[in-house]
Amino acid sequence: MKVNFLDLKAQYLSIKAEIDEAILAVLNKSAFAAGPFVKSFETNFAQRQGAKFCVGVNNGTAALHAAMMALNIGPGDEVIVPANTFFATPEAVSLSGATPVFVDCESRYYNIDPNKIEGAITKKTRAIIAVHLYGQPAQADEVKKISDKHGLLLIEDCAQSHLAELNGRPTGTFGVCGCFSFYPGKNLGAYGEGGAVITNDETLYNKLMMIRDHGSAKKYYHDLIGHNYRLEGLQGAILDVKLRHLDAWTETRRRNADAYRRELAECSEIVVPEEMAGAKHVYHLFVIRSKQRDALQKYLQENEVYTGIHYPIPCHLQKAYASLNYARGAFPVSEAYADEILSLPMSEMLKEEEIAFTAKTIKAFFAK
Ligand SMILES: *Cc1c(COP(=O)(O)O)cnc(C)c1O
């Protein structure tokens, strides 16, 4: 049996009629850059994520960068980010001219360790970015207390946490804004690139709307320096269709995670992900740990089970950040995990028998 890491084609075929109709509607209206289809998606996404406003942009990195620009974060400023995240999180900080300051993750849930944040705060610190990695909410309530205490902004990177909640509250609504990615492989994915910022702050919303459109609220009148960060009409229409399925898909991901945990319960050689108390994890990724990660991944691949590593090199050790002079050993938890983590196949299209086969293959590896 072949088990794909994810199967975008299968997902498309499951909603083909609705998608095809939506695409034709955009073509017929020729509303390609922002416009009514984007507006409709923004309204629906804001509502489902429990926020007043949503600005669609053209990818998740743009969402983070636009947030930096709108909040006047720039040269001379520092922004605290987890060492264990996708590179785009610190990259957006660097794009703004500010400096990312890394903090290690805690040992159980892979997210930023609130106990280590205060040690990284300096006079230059302006903001903290909490990343809800793998779909598990970070301890956003704890991080918010710290950011409030020090007069800092809390920004949330929700690129992997669509519909995730902490104590009943959606991620993206704890801080000043939440930044989403709709990269095709994300829990809510465009057929191309997409992203969004949600916020309850109307002033920030208006500024973000201008930033995505060359700093302009009225065509050809430019009040500030922005960017071309508009979301495409086609992507807006596609995302609007997919959003209608996202609750059901999220429940399937959560059931798949339970099935993995059941199937792998007796496999003491690996650590399976746990759900933090009060958290609704949406399993963008199902990340296990093994001391024999590389050999296990190779064995799975030989048996046509395709896995991933998110991420093999923590951000502070990336070449691009050599100038920041972080040494190996600076963040022991993130560094140790980078050698042990393995993302198993996970999506709403994953079938029971594929989960069973993956688990069986993992157990066979350790029985060798
Ligand atoms: C995917 C991702 C991003 C960037 O989103 P793009 O749409 O690829 O630009 C940022 N942060 C995290 C945690 C991500 O997973």
Coordinates of C-alpha atoms and ligand atoms in Angstrom, one line a residue:
M1 CA 0.0 0.0 0.0
K2 CA 1.2 3.5 -0.9
V3 CA 0.5 6.2 1.7
N4 CA 0.9 9.8 0.5
F5 CA 1.9 12.5 2.9
L6 CA -1.1 14.3 1.6
D7 CA -3.3 14.0 -1.4
L8 CA -4.4 17.4 -2.9
K9 CA -5.9 15.7 -5.9
A10 CA -8.2 13.5 -3.8
Q11 CA -9.4 16.6 -1.9
Y12 CA -10.2 18.4 -5.1
L13 CA -12.1 15.5 -6.6
S14 CA -14.2 15.3 -3.4
I15 CA -15.5 18.9 -4.0
K16 CA -15.0 19.2 -7.7
A17 CA -18.4 20.4 -8.7
E18 CA -18.5 23.3 -6.2
I19 CA -14.9 24.3 -7.1
D20 CA -15.4 24.2 -10.8
E21 CA -18.5 26.3 -10.5
A22 CA -16.7 28.9 -8.3
I23 CA -13.8 29.2 -10.7
L24 CA -16.2 29.7 -13.6
A25 CA -18.0 32.4 -11.7
V26 CA -14.7 34.3 -11.2
L27 CA -13.8 33.9 -14.9
N28 CA -17.3 35.2 -15.9
K29 CA -17.0 38.2 -13.7
S30 CA -13.3 38.7 -14.4
A31 CA -12.8 39.8 -10.8
F32 CA -9.2 38.7 -10.6
A33 CA -7.3 40.9 -8.1
A34 CA -9.1 41.3 -4.7
G35 CA -12.7 42.2 -5.5
P36 CA -16.1 40.6 -4.5
F37 CA -14.9 37.0 -4.2
V38 CA -12.1 38.0 -1.9
K39 CA -14.5 40.2 0.1
S40 CA -17.0 37.3 0.5
F41 CA -14.2 35.0 1.8
E42 CA -12.9 37.7 4.1
T43 CA -16.3 38.1 5.7
N44 CA -16.8 34.4 6.1
F45 CA -13.3 33.7 7.4
A46 CA -13.4 36.5 10.0
Q47 CA -16.7 35.2 11.2
R48 CA -15.6 31.6 11.5
Q49 CA -12.3 32.6 13.2
G50 CA -14.2 34.8 15.7
A51 CA -12.7 38.1 14.6
K52 CA -14.3 41.3 13.4
F53 CA -12.0 41.9 10.4
C54 CA -10.1 39.9 7.8
V55 CA -7.7 41.1 5.1
G56 CA -6.9 38.6 2.4
V57 CA -3.3 38.7 1.2
N58 CA -1.3 36.7 -1.3
N59 CA 0.6 34.4 1.1
G60 CA 1.3 33.8 4.8
T61 CA 4.7 35.5 4.7
A62 CA 3.0 38.6 3.3
A63 CA 0.4 38.4 6.1
L64 CA 3.2 38.5 8.7
H65 CA 5.2 41.2 6.9
A66 CA 2.1 43.4 6.4
A67 CA 1.4 43.0 10.2
M68 CA 4.9 44.2 10.9
M69 CA 4.5 47.2 8.6
A70 CA 1.1 48.1 9.9
L71 CA 2.4 48.0 13.5
N72 CA 5.4 50.2 12.6
I73 CA 7.9 47.5 13.6
G74 CA 11.2 48.2 11.8
P75 CA 14.9 48.9 12.1
G76 CA 16.1 49.0 15.7
D77 CA 13.3 46.9 17.0
E78 CA 13.4 43.4 18.3
V79 CA 10.7 40.7 17.9
I80 CA 10.7 37.5 19.9
V81 CA 10.0 34.4 17.9
P82 CA 10.3 30.7 18.6
A83 CA 13.4 28.9 17.4
N84 CA 11.2 26.0 16.3
T85 CA 9.0 27.3 13.5
F86 CA 9.0 27.6 9.7
F87 CA 11.6 30.1 8.5
A88 CA 8.9 32.6 7.3
T89 CA 8.2 33.6 10.9
P90 CA 11.6 35.2 11.6
E91 CA 12.0 36.1 7.9
A92 CA 9.0 38.5 8.1
V93 CA 10.6 40.2 11.1
S94 CA 13.8 40.6 9.1
L95 CA 12.0 41.9 6.0
S96 CA 10.6 44.7 8.2
G97 CA 14.2 45.7 9.2
A98 CA 13.7 44.5 12.8
T99 CA 15.7 41.7 14.4
P100 CA 14.3 38.3 15.4
V101 CA 15.2 37.2 18.9
F102 CA 14.8 33.5 19.3
V103 CA 13.3 31.6 22.3
D104 CA 13.4 27.8 22.8
C105 CA 10.2 25.6 22.7
E106 CA 8.9 23.8 25.7
S107 CA 9.4 20.1 25.8
R108 CA 5.9 18.6 25.4
Y109 CA 4.0 20.6 22.8
Y110 CA 6.8 22.0 20.6
N111 CA 5.6 25.7 21.0
I112 CA 7.4 28.7 22.5
D113 CA 8.2 28.2 26.2
P114 CA 6.5 31.1 28.1
N115 CA 9.0 30.6 30.9
K116 CA 11.9 31.5 28.6
I117 CA 10.3 34.7 27.1
E118 CA 11.1 37.2 29.8
G119 CA 14.8 36.4 29.6
A120 CA 14.8 37.5 26.0
I121 CA 13.1 40.8 26.5
T122 CA 15.3 44.0 26.1
K123 CA 14.6 47.7 25.8
K124 CA 14.3 47.2 22.1
T125 CA 11.7 44.5 22.2
R126 CA 8.4 45.5 20.5
A127 CA 6.5 42.3 19.9
I128 CA 6.2 38.6 20.5
I129 CA 5.1 36.2 17.7
A130 CA 3.4 33.1 19.1
V131 CA 3.3 30.4 16.5
H132 CA 0.6 27.7 16.9
L133 CA 2.9 25.0 15.4
Y134 CA 1.6 21.8 13.9
G135 CA -2.0 22.9 14.7
Q136 CA -1.5 22.9 18.5
P137 CA -2.3 26.3 20.1
A138 CA 0.7 27.9 21.8
Q139 CA 0.1 29.0 25.4
A140 CA -1.2 32.2 24.0
D141 CA -2.9 33.2 27.3
E142 CA 0.4 33.0 29.2
V143 CA 2.2 34.8 26.4
K144 CA -0.4 37.5 26.4
K145 CA 0.1 38.1 30.1
I146 CA 3.8 38.5 29.5
S147 CA 3.3 40.8 26.5
D148 CA 0.8 43.0 28.5
K149 CA 3.2 43.1 31.5
H150 CA 6.0 44.5 29.4
G151 CA 3.9 46.7 27.0
L152 CA 4.6 44.5 24.0
L153 CA 2.4 43.5 21.1
L154 CA 1.3 39.9 20.7
I155 CA 1.1 38.7 17.1
E156 CA 0.0 35.2 16.3
D157 CA 1.3 33.1 13.4
C158 CA -1.7 30.9 12.6
A159 CA -0.3 29.4 9.4
Q160 CA -0.8 25.9 10.8
S161 CA -3.8 26.5 13.2
H162 CA -7.0 27.2 11.2
L163 CA -9.9 26.6 13.6
A164 CA -7.6 25.7 16.5
E165 CA -8.8 26.9 19.9
L166 CA -7.4 27.5 23.3
N167 CA -10.0 27.3 26.1
G168 CA -12.8 27.8 23.6
R169 CA -11.2 30.8 21.9
P170 CA -9.9 30.7 18.3
T171 CA -6.2 31.2 17.8
G172 CA -5.5 34.5 16.1
T173 CA -7.7 36.4 18.6
F174 CA -5.5 36.5 21.6
G175 CA -3.1 39.2 20.3
V176 CA -3.4 42.3 18.2
C177 CA -3.7 40.2 15.0
G178 CA -3.5 36.6 13.7
C179 CA -1.6 35.8 10.4
F180 CA -2.7 32.9 8.3
S181 CA -1.3 31.0 5.3
F182 CA -3.4 29.3 2.6
Y183 CA -0.4 27.6 1.0
P184 CA -1.9 24.5 -0.8
G185 CA -0.8 22.0 1.9
K186 CA -2.2 24.0 4.9
N187 CA -5.4 22.9 6.6
L188 CA -7.2 25.5 4.5
G189 CA -5.3 25.7 1.2
A190 CA -5.6 27.8 -2.0
Y191 CA -5.0 26.5 -5.5
G192 CA -1.8 28.6 -5.5
E193 CA -0.8 31.0 -2.8
G194 CA -2.9 32.9 -0.2
G195 CA -2.9 34.3 3.2
A196 CA -4.9 36.6 5.6
V197 CA -4.6 38.7 8.7
I198 CA -7.5 38.8 11.2
T199 CA -8.0 41.5 13.8
N200 CA -10.6 43.1 16.0
D201 CA -8.8 46.5 15.7
E202 CA -10.5 48.6 13.0
T203 CA -7.6 51.1 12.7
L204 CA -5.2 48.2 12.2
Y205 CA -7.6 46.7 9.7
N206 CA -7.8 49.9 7.6
K207 CA -4.1 50.2 7.6
L208 CA -3.6 46.6 6.5
M209 CA -6.1 47.1 3.7
M210 CA -4.0 50.0 2.5
I211 CA -0.7 48.2 2.9
R212 CA -1.8 45.3 0.7
D213 CA -2.7 47.7 -2.1
H214 CA 0.3 50.1 -2.4
G215 CA -0.6 52.1 0.7
S216 CA -3.8 53.3 -1.0
A217 CA -7.4 53.4 0.1
K218 CA -8.5 55.4 -2.9
K219 CA -7.1 54.4 -6.3
Y220 CA -3.9 56.3 -7.3
Y221 CA -3.9 58.2 -3.9
H222 CA -1.0 56.7 -1.9
D223 CA -0.9 57.7 1.8
L224 CA 1.9 55.4 2.8
I225 CA 4.4 52.9 1.4
G226 CA 2.8 49.5 1.2
H227 CA 3.2 46.6 -1.1
N228 CA 1.2 44.5 -3.7
Y229 CA 0.0 41.9 -1.3
R230 CA -3.5 41.4 -2.8
L231 CA -5.2 38.0 -2.7
E232 CA -6.4 36.8 -6.1
G233 CA -10.1 36.6 -6.9
L234 CA -9.7 33.0 -8.0
Q235 CA -8.1 32.1 -4.7
G236 CA -10.8 34.0 -2.7
A237 CA -13.5 32.0 -4.5
I238 CA -11.8 28.7 -4.0
L239 CA -11.1 29.4 -0.3
D240 CA -14.7 30.4 0.2
V241 CA -15.8 27.0 -1.1
K242 CA -13.2 25.1 1.0
L243 CA -14.1 27.1 4.1
R244 CA -17.5 25.5 4.1
H245 CA -15.8 22.1 4.4
L246 CA -13.2 23.0 7.0
D247 CA -15.1 22.1 10.1
A248 CA -15.8 18.6 8.8
W249 CA -12.2 18.2 7.6
T250 CA -10.8 19.4 10.9
E251 CA -12.9 16.8 12.7
T252 CA -11.5 14.1 10.4
R253 CA -8.0 15.2 11.1
R254 CA -8.7 15.0 14.8
R255 CA -10.2 11.5 14.4
N256 CA -7.2 10.5 12.3
A257 CA -4.9 11.7 15.1
D258 CA -6.9 9.5 17.6
A259 CA -6.6 6.6 15.3
Y260 CA -2.8 7.0 15.1
R261 CA -2.6 7.2 18.9
R262 CA -4.6 4.0 19.3
E263 CA -2.6 2.1 16.7
L264 CA 0.7 3.3 18.1
A265 CA -0.2 3.0 21.8
E266 CA 2.1 0.0 22.4
C267 CA 5.0 1.4 20.4
S268 CA 7.2 2.6 23.3
E269 CA 10.1 3.5 21.0
I270 CA 8.3 6.6 19.8
V271 CA 6.6 9.7 21.4
V272 CA 3.2 10.6 19.9
P273 CA 1.8 14.1 20.1
E274 CA -0.4 15.0 23.0
E275 CA -3.1 17.6 23.2
M276 CA -2.4 20.3 25.7
A277 CA -5.2 20.8 28.4
G278 CA -7.8 23.3 27.1
A279 CA -6.4 23.1 23.5
K280 CA -8.2 22.1 20.4
H281 CA -5.4 20.8 18.2
V282 CA -6.2 20.8 14.5
Y283 CA -3.3 18.4 13.4
H284 CA -1.9 20.3 10.5
L285 CA 0.9 17.9 11.2
F286 CA 1.1 14.7 13.2
V287 CA 4.6 14.8 14.6
I288 CA 6.2 11.9 16.4
R289 CA 9.7 11.6 17.9
S290 CA 12.2 8.8 17.6
K291 CA 15.9 8.5 18.5
Q292 CA 16.2 6.5 15.2
R293 CA 14.4 9.1 13.1
D294 CA 16.5 8.9 10.0
A295 CA 16.5 5.1 9.8
L296 CA 12.8 5.0 10.5
Q297 CA 12.0 7.5 7.8
K298 CA 14.1 5.5 5.3
Y299 CA 12.3 2.3 6.3
L300 CA 8.9 3.9 5.9
Q301 CA 9.8 5.3 2.5
E302 CA 11.0 1.9 1.3
N303 CA 7.6 0.7 2.3
E304 CA 5.9 3.6 0.4
V305 CA 4.9 5.5 3.5
Y306 CA 5.8 9.2 2.8
T307 CA 6.8 11.4 5.8
G308 CA 8.3 14.8 6.3
I309 CA 10.5 16.7 8.8
H310 CA 9.2 20.0 10.2
Y311 CA 11.8 21.2 10.6
P312 CA 15.3 19.7 10.2
I313 CA 17.2 22.9 11.2
P314 CA 16.0 25.3 13.9
C315 CA 15.8 28.9 12.7
H316 CA 18.7 30.2 14.8
L317 CA 21.0 27.7 13.1
Q318 CA 20.0 28.6 9.6
K319 CA 22.8 30.1 7.4
A320 CA 20.7 33.2 6.7
Y321 CA 20.9 34.0 10.5
A322 CA 24.7 33.3 10.9
S323 CA 25.2 37.0 11.5
L324 CA 23.0 36.8 14.6
N325 CA 25.7 34.6 16.1
Y326 CA 23.6 32.0 17.9
A327 CA 25.7 29.0 18.8
R328 CA 24.7 25.3 18.7
G329 CA 23.5 24.6 22.2
A330 CA 21.7 27.9 22.6
F331 CA 18.2 26.2 22.4
P332 CA 18.7 22.6 23.5
V333 CA 15.0 21.5 23.3
S334 CA 14.5 22.8 19.7
E335 CA 17.9 21.4 18.7
A336 CA 17.4 17.9 20.2
Y337 CA 13.9 17.7 18.6
A338 CA 15.2 18.7 15.1
D339 CA 17.0 15.3 15.1
E340 CA 14.0 13.3 16.3
I341 CA 10.8 14.7 14.8
L342 CA 9.0 13.0 12.0
S343 CA 5.7 14.1 10.5
L344 CA 3.5 11.1 9.6
P345 CA 1.0 11.3 6.7
M346 CA -1.9 13.5 7.8
S347 CA -4.8 15.1 6.0
E348 CA -8.6 15.0 5.9
M349 CA -8.3 12.5 3.0
L350 CA -6.2 10.0 5.0
K351 CA -8.0 6.7 5.3
E352 CA -8.3 4.3 8.3
E353 CA -6.4 1.6 6.5
E354 CA -3.6 4.0 5.6
I355 CA -3.2 4.9 9.2
A356 CA -3.2 1.2 10.2
F357 CA -0.6 0.4 7.5
T358 CA 1.6 3.3 8.6
A359 CA 1.4 2.2 12.2
K360 CA 2.1 -1.4 11.3
T361 CA 5.1 -0.4 9.3
I362 CA 6.5 1.7 12.2
K363 CA 6.0 -1.3 14.6
A364 CA 7.7 -3.6 12.0
F365 CA 10.7 -1.3 11.9
F366 CA 11.2 -1.5 15.7
A367 CA 10.6 -5.3 15.7
K368 CA 13.5 -5.8 13.3
Ligands
LIG1 C1 3.4 28.2 5.9 C2 3.9 29.0 7.0 C3 4.2 30.4 6.9 C4 4.3 31.1 5.6 O1 3.2 31.0 4.8 P1 3.4 31.1 3.2 O2 2.0 31.1 2.7 O3 4.1 29.9 2.7 O4 4.1 32.3 2.9 C5 4.5 31.1 8.0 N1 4.6 30.5 9.3 C6 4.3 29.2 9.4 C7 4.4 28.6 10.8 C8 4.0 28.4 8.3 O5 3.8 27.1 8.5

